[in-house]
mmCIF file of C-alpha atoms and ligand atoms in Angstrom:
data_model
loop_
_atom_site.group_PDB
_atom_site.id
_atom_site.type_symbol
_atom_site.label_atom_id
_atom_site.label_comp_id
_atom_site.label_asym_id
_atom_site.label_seq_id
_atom_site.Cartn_x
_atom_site.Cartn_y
_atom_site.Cartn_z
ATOM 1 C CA UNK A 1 0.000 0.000 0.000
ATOM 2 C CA UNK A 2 1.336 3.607 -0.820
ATOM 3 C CA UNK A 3 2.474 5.190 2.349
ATOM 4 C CA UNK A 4 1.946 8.711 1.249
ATOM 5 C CA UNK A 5 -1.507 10.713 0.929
ATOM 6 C CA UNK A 6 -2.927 10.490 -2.554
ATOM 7 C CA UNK A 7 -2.738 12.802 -5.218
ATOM 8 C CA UNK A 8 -5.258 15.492 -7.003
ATOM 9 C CA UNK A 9 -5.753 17.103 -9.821
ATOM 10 C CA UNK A 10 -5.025 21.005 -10.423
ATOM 11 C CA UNK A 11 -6.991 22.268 -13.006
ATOM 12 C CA UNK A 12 -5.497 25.558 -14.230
ATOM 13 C CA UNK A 13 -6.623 27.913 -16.698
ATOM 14 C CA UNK A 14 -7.013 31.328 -17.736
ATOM 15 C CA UNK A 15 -6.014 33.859 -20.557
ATOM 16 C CA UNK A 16 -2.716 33.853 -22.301
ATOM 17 C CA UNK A 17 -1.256 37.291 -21.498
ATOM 18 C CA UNK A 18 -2.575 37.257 -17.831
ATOM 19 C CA UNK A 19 1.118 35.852 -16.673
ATOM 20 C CA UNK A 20 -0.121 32.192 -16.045
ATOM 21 C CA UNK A 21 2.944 30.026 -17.279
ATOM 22 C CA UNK A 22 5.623 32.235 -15.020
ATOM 23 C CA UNK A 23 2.853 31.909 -12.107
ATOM 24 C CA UNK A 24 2.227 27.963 -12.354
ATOM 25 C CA UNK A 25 6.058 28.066 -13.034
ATOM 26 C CA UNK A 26 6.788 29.803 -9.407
ATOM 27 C CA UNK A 27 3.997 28.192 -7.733
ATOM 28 C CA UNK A 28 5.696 24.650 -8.292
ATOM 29 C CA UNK A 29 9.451 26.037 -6.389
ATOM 30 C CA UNK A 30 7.670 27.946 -3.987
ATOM 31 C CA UNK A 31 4.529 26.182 -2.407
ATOM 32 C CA UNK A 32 4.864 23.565 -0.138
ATOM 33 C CA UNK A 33 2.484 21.709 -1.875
ATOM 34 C CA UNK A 34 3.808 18.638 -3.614
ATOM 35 C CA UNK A 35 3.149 20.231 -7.375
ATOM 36 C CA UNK A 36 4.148 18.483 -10.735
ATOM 37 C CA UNK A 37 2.678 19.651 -14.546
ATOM 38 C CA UNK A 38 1.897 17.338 -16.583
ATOM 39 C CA UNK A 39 3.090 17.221 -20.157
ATOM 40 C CA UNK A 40 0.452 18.025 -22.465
ATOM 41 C CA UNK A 41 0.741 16.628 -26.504
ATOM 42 C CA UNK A 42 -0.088 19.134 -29.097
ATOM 43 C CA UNK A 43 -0.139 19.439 -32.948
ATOM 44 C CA UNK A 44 1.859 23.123 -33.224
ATOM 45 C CA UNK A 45 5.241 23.232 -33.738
ATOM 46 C CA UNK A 46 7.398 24.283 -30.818
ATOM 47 C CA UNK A 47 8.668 27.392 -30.445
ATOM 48 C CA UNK A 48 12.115 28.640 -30.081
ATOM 49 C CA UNK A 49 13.657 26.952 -26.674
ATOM 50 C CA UNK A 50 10.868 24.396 -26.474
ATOM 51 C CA UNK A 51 12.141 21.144 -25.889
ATOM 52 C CA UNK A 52 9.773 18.194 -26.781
ATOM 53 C CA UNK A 53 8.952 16.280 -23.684
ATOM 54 C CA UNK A 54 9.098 18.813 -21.516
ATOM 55 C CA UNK A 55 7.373 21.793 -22.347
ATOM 56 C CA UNK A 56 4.744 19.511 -24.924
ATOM 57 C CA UNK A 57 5.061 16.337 -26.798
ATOM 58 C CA UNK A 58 5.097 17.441 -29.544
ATOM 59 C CA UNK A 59 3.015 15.610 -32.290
ATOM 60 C CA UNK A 60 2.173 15.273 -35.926
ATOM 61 C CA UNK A 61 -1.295 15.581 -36.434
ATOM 62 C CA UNK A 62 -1.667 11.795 -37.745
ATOM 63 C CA UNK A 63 -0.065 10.476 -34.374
ATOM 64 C CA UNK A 64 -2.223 12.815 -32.345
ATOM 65 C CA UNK A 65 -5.833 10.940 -34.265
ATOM 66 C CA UNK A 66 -4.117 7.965 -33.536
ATOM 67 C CA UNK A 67 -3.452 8.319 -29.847
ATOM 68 C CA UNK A 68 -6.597 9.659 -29.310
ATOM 69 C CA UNK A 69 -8.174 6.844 -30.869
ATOM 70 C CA UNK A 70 -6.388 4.162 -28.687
ATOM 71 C CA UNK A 71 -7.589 6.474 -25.958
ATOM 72 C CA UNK A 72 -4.765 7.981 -24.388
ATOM 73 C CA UNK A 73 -6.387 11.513 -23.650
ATOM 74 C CA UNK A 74 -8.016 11.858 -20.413
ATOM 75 C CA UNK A 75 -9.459 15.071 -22.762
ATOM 76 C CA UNK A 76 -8.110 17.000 -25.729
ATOM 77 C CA UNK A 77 -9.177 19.217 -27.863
ATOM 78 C CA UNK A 78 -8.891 21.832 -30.680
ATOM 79 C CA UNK A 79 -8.160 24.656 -28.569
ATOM 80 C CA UNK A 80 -10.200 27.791 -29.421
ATOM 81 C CA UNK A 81 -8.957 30.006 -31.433
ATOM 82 C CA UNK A 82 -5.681 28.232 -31.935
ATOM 83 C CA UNK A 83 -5.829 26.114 -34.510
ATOM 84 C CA UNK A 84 -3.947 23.128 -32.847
ATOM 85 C CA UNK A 85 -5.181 20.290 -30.598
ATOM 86 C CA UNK A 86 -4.126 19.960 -27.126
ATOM 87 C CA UNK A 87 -4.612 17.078 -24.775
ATOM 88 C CA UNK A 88 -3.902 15.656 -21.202
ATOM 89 C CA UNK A 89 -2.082 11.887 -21.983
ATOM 90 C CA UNK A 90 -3.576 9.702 -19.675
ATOM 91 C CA UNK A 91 -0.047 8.066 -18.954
ATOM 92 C CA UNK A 92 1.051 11.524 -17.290
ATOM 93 C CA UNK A 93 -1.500 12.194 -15.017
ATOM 94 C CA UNK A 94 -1.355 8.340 -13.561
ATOM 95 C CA UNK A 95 2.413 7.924 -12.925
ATOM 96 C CA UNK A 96 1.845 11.878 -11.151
ATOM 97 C CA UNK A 97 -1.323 11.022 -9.330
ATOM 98 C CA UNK A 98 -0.083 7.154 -7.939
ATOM 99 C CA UNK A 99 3.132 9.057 -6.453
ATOM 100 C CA UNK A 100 0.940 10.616 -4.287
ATOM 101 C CA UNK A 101 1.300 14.042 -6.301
ATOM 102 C CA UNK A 102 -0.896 16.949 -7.111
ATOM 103 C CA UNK A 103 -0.848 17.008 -10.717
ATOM 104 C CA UNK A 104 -1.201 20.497 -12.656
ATOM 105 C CA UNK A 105 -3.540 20.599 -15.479
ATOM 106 C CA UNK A 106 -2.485 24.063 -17.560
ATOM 107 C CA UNK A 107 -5.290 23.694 -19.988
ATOM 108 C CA UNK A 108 -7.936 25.343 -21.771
ATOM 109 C CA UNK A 109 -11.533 25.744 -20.563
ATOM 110 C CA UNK A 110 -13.283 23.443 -22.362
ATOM 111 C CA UNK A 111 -10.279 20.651 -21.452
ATOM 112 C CA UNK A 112 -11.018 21.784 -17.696
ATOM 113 C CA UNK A 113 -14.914 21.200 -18.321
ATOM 114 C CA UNK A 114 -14.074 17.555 -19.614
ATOM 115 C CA UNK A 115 -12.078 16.557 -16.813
ATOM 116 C CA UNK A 116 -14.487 17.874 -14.205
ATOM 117 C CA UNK A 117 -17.145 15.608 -15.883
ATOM 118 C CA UNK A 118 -14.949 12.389 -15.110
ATOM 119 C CA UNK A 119 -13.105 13.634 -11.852
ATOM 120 C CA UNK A 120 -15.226 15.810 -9.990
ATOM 121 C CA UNK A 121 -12.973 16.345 -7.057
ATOM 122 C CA UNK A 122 -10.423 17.742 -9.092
ATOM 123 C CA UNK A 123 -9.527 21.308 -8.046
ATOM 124 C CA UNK A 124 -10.061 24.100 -10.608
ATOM 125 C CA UNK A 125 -8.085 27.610 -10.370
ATOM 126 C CA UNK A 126 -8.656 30.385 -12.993
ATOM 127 C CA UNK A 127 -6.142 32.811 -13.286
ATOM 128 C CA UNK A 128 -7.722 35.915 -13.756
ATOM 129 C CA UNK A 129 -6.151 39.123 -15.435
ATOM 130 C CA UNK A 130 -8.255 41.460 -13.560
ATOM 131 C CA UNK A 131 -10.267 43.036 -16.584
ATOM 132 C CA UNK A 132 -10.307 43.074 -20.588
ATOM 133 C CA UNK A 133 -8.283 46.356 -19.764
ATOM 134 C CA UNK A 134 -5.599 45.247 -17.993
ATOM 135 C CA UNK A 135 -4.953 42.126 -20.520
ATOM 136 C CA UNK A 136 -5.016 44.961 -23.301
ATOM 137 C CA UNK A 137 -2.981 47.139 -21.819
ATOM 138 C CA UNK A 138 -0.077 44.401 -21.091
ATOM 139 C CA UNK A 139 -0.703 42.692 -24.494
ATOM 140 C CA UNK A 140 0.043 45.876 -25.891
ATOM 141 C CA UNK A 141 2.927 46.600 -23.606
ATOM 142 C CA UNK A 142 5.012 43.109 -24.361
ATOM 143 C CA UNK A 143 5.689 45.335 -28.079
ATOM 144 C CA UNK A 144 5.596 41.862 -29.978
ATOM 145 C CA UNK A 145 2.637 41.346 -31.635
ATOM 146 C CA UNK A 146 0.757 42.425 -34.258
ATOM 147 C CA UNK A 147 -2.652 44.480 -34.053
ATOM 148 C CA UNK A 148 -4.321 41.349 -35.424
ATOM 149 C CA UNK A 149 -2.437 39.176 -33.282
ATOM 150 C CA UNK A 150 -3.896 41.638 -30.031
ATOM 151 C CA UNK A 151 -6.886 41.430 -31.399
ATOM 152 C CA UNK A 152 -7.595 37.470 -31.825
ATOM 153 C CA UNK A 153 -5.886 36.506 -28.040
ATOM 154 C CA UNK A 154 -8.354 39.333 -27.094
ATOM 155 C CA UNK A 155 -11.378 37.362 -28.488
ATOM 156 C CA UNK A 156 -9.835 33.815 -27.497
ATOM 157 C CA UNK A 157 -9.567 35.541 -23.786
ATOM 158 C CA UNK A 158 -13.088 37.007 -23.723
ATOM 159 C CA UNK A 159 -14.345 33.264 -24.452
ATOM 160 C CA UNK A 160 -12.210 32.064 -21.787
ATOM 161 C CA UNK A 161 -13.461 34.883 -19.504
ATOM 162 C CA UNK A 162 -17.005 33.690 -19.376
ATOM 163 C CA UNK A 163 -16.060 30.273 -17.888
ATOM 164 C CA UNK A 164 -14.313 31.515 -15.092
ATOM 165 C CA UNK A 165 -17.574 31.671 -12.545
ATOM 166 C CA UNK A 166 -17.347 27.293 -13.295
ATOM 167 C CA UNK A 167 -13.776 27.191 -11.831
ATOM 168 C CA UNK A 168 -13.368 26.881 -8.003
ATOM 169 C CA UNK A 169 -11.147 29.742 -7.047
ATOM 170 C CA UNK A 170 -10.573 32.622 -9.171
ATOM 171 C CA UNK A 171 -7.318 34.367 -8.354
ATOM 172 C CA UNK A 172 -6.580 38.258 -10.202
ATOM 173 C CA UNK A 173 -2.866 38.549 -11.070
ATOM 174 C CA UNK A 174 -2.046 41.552 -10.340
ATOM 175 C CA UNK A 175 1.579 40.525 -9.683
ATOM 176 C CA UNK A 176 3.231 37.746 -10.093
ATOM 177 C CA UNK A 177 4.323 37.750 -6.531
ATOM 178 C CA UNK A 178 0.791 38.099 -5.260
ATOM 179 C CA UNK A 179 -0.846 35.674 -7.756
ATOM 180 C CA UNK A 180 1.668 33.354 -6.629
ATOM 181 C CA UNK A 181 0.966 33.841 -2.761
ATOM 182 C CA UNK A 182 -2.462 33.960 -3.398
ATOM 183 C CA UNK A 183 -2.747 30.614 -5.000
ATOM 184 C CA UNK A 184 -0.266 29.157 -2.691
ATOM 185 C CA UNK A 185 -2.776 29.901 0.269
ATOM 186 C CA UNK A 186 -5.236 28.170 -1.091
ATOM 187 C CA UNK A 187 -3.894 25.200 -1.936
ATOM 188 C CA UNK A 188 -2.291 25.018 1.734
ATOM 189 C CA UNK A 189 -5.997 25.448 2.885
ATOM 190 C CA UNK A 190 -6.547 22.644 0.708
ATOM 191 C CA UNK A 191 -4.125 20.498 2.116
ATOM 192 C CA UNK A 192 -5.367 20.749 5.185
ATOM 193 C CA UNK A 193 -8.413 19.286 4.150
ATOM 194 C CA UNK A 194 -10.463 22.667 3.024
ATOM 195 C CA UNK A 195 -12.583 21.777 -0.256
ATOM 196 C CA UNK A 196 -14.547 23.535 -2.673
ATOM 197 C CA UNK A 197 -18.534 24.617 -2.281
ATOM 198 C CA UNK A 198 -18.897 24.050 -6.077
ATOM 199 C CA UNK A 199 -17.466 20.179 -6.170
HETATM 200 P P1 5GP B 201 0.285 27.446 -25.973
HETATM 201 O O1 5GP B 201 0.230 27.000 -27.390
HETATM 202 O O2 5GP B 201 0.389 28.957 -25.851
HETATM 203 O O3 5GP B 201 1.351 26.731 -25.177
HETATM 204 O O4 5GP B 201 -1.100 27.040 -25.279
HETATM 205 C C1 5GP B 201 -2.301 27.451 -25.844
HETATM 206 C C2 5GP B 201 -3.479 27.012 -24.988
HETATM 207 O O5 5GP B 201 -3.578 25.596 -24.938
HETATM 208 C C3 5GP B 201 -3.437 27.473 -23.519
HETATM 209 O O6 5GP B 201 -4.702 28.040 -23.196
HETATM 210 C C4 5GP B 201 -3.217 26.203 -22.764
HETATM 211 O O7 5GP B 201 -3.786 26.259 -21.467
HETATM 212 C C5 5GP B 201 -3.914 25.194 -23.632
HETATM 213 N N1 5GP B 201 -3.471 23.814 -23.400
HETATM 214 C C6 5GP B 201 -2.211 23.381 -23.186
HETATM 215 N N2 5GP B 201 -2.185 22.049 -22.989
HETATM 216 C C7 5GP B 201 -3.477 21.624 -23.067
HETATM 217 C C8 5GP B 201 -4.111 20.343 -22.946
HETATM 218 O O8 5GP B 201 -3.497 19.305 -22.701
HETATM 219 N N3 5GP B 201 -5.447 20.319 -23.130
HETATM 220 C C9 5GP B 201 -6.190 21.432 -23.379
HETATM 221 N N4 5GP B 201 -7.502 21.286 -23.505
HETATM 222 N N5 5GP B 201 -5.634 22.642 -23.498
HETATM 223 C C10 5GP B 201 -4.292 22.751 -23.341
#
């Protein structure tokens, strides 16, 4: 028998451009909360200093059908707006879970939705930028995109947006220091055997 408490699931989400990779990043060397991601697969190519296995498996599009169809996803998708799918490999979130783990989910809303269908209990967290504002204002202050490419992550986050009253906990990022603390409190709480109204 495993001599450790058993794992959960952590079921992140939230808009790109609201900080959420450096806060699930932090979160995992800062909380005392035994915290490991689990590697999505995806059809889009990498991008520069992406290694496959780590940050994605990275997948043709052929290998992705055919994984899903021997039913390795615990959920994927064709992420909104993005063009790509994205999905949770079973084989990840077991090997996590059985070490007695709490397993991060970083995925999109409608991935979240699926796995809440099949595990209930798992925790969900959105990330929240604050307002439609305050994502503009730093999507426009990063100086790297495009006015079209402001505009569509604008659209993919306002669709996002209107599933955050579904998630658990919604935590505004106004730092990344404080979303971090923030989130780390919670989970604590949740440690110690706090659990969500909504589940
Ligand atoms: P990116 O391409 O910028 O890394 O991620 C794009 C979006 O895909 C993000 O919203 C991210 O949360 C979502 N995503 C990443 N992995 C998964 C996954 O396994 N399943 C689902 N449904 N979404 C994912």
């Amino acid at each position: 028998m495993a001599d450790h408490a058993p794992g959960r699931l952590l079921i992140i989400s939230g808009p790109s451009g609201a900080g959420k990779s450096t806060v699930v990043d932090r979160l995992r060397h800062e909380c005392p909360v035994p915290l490991i991601p689990s590697v999505s697969a995806t059809t889009r190519a990498p991008r520069p200093g992406e290694k496959d296995g780590v940050d994605y498996h990275f997948l043709s599009l052929e290998e992705f059908h055919q994984r899903r169809e021997s039913g390795d996803f615990l959920e994927c998708c064709e992420v909104f707006g993005r063009g790509h799918w994205y999905g949770t490999l079973k084989s990840e979130v077991a090997a996590g879970l059985a070490a007695g783990n709490w397993v991060i989910l970083e995925i999109d809303v409608e991935g979240a939705m699926k796995v809440l269908q099949q595990s209930p209990e798992a925790i969900t967290l959105f990330i929240h930028p604050g307002s439609m504002e305050e994502l503009e204002r730093r999507l426009r202050g990063r100086g790297t995109e495009t006015e079209d490419a402001i505009q569509r992550r604008l659209e993919i986050a306002r669709h996002e947006l209107t599933f955050a009253p579904r998630y658990c906990h919604i935590v505004e990022n106004r730092t990344v220091p404080q979303a971090v603390r923030d989130i780390c409190r919670i989970l604590t709480r949740i440690h110690e055997g706090e659990e969500c109204s909504k589940n």
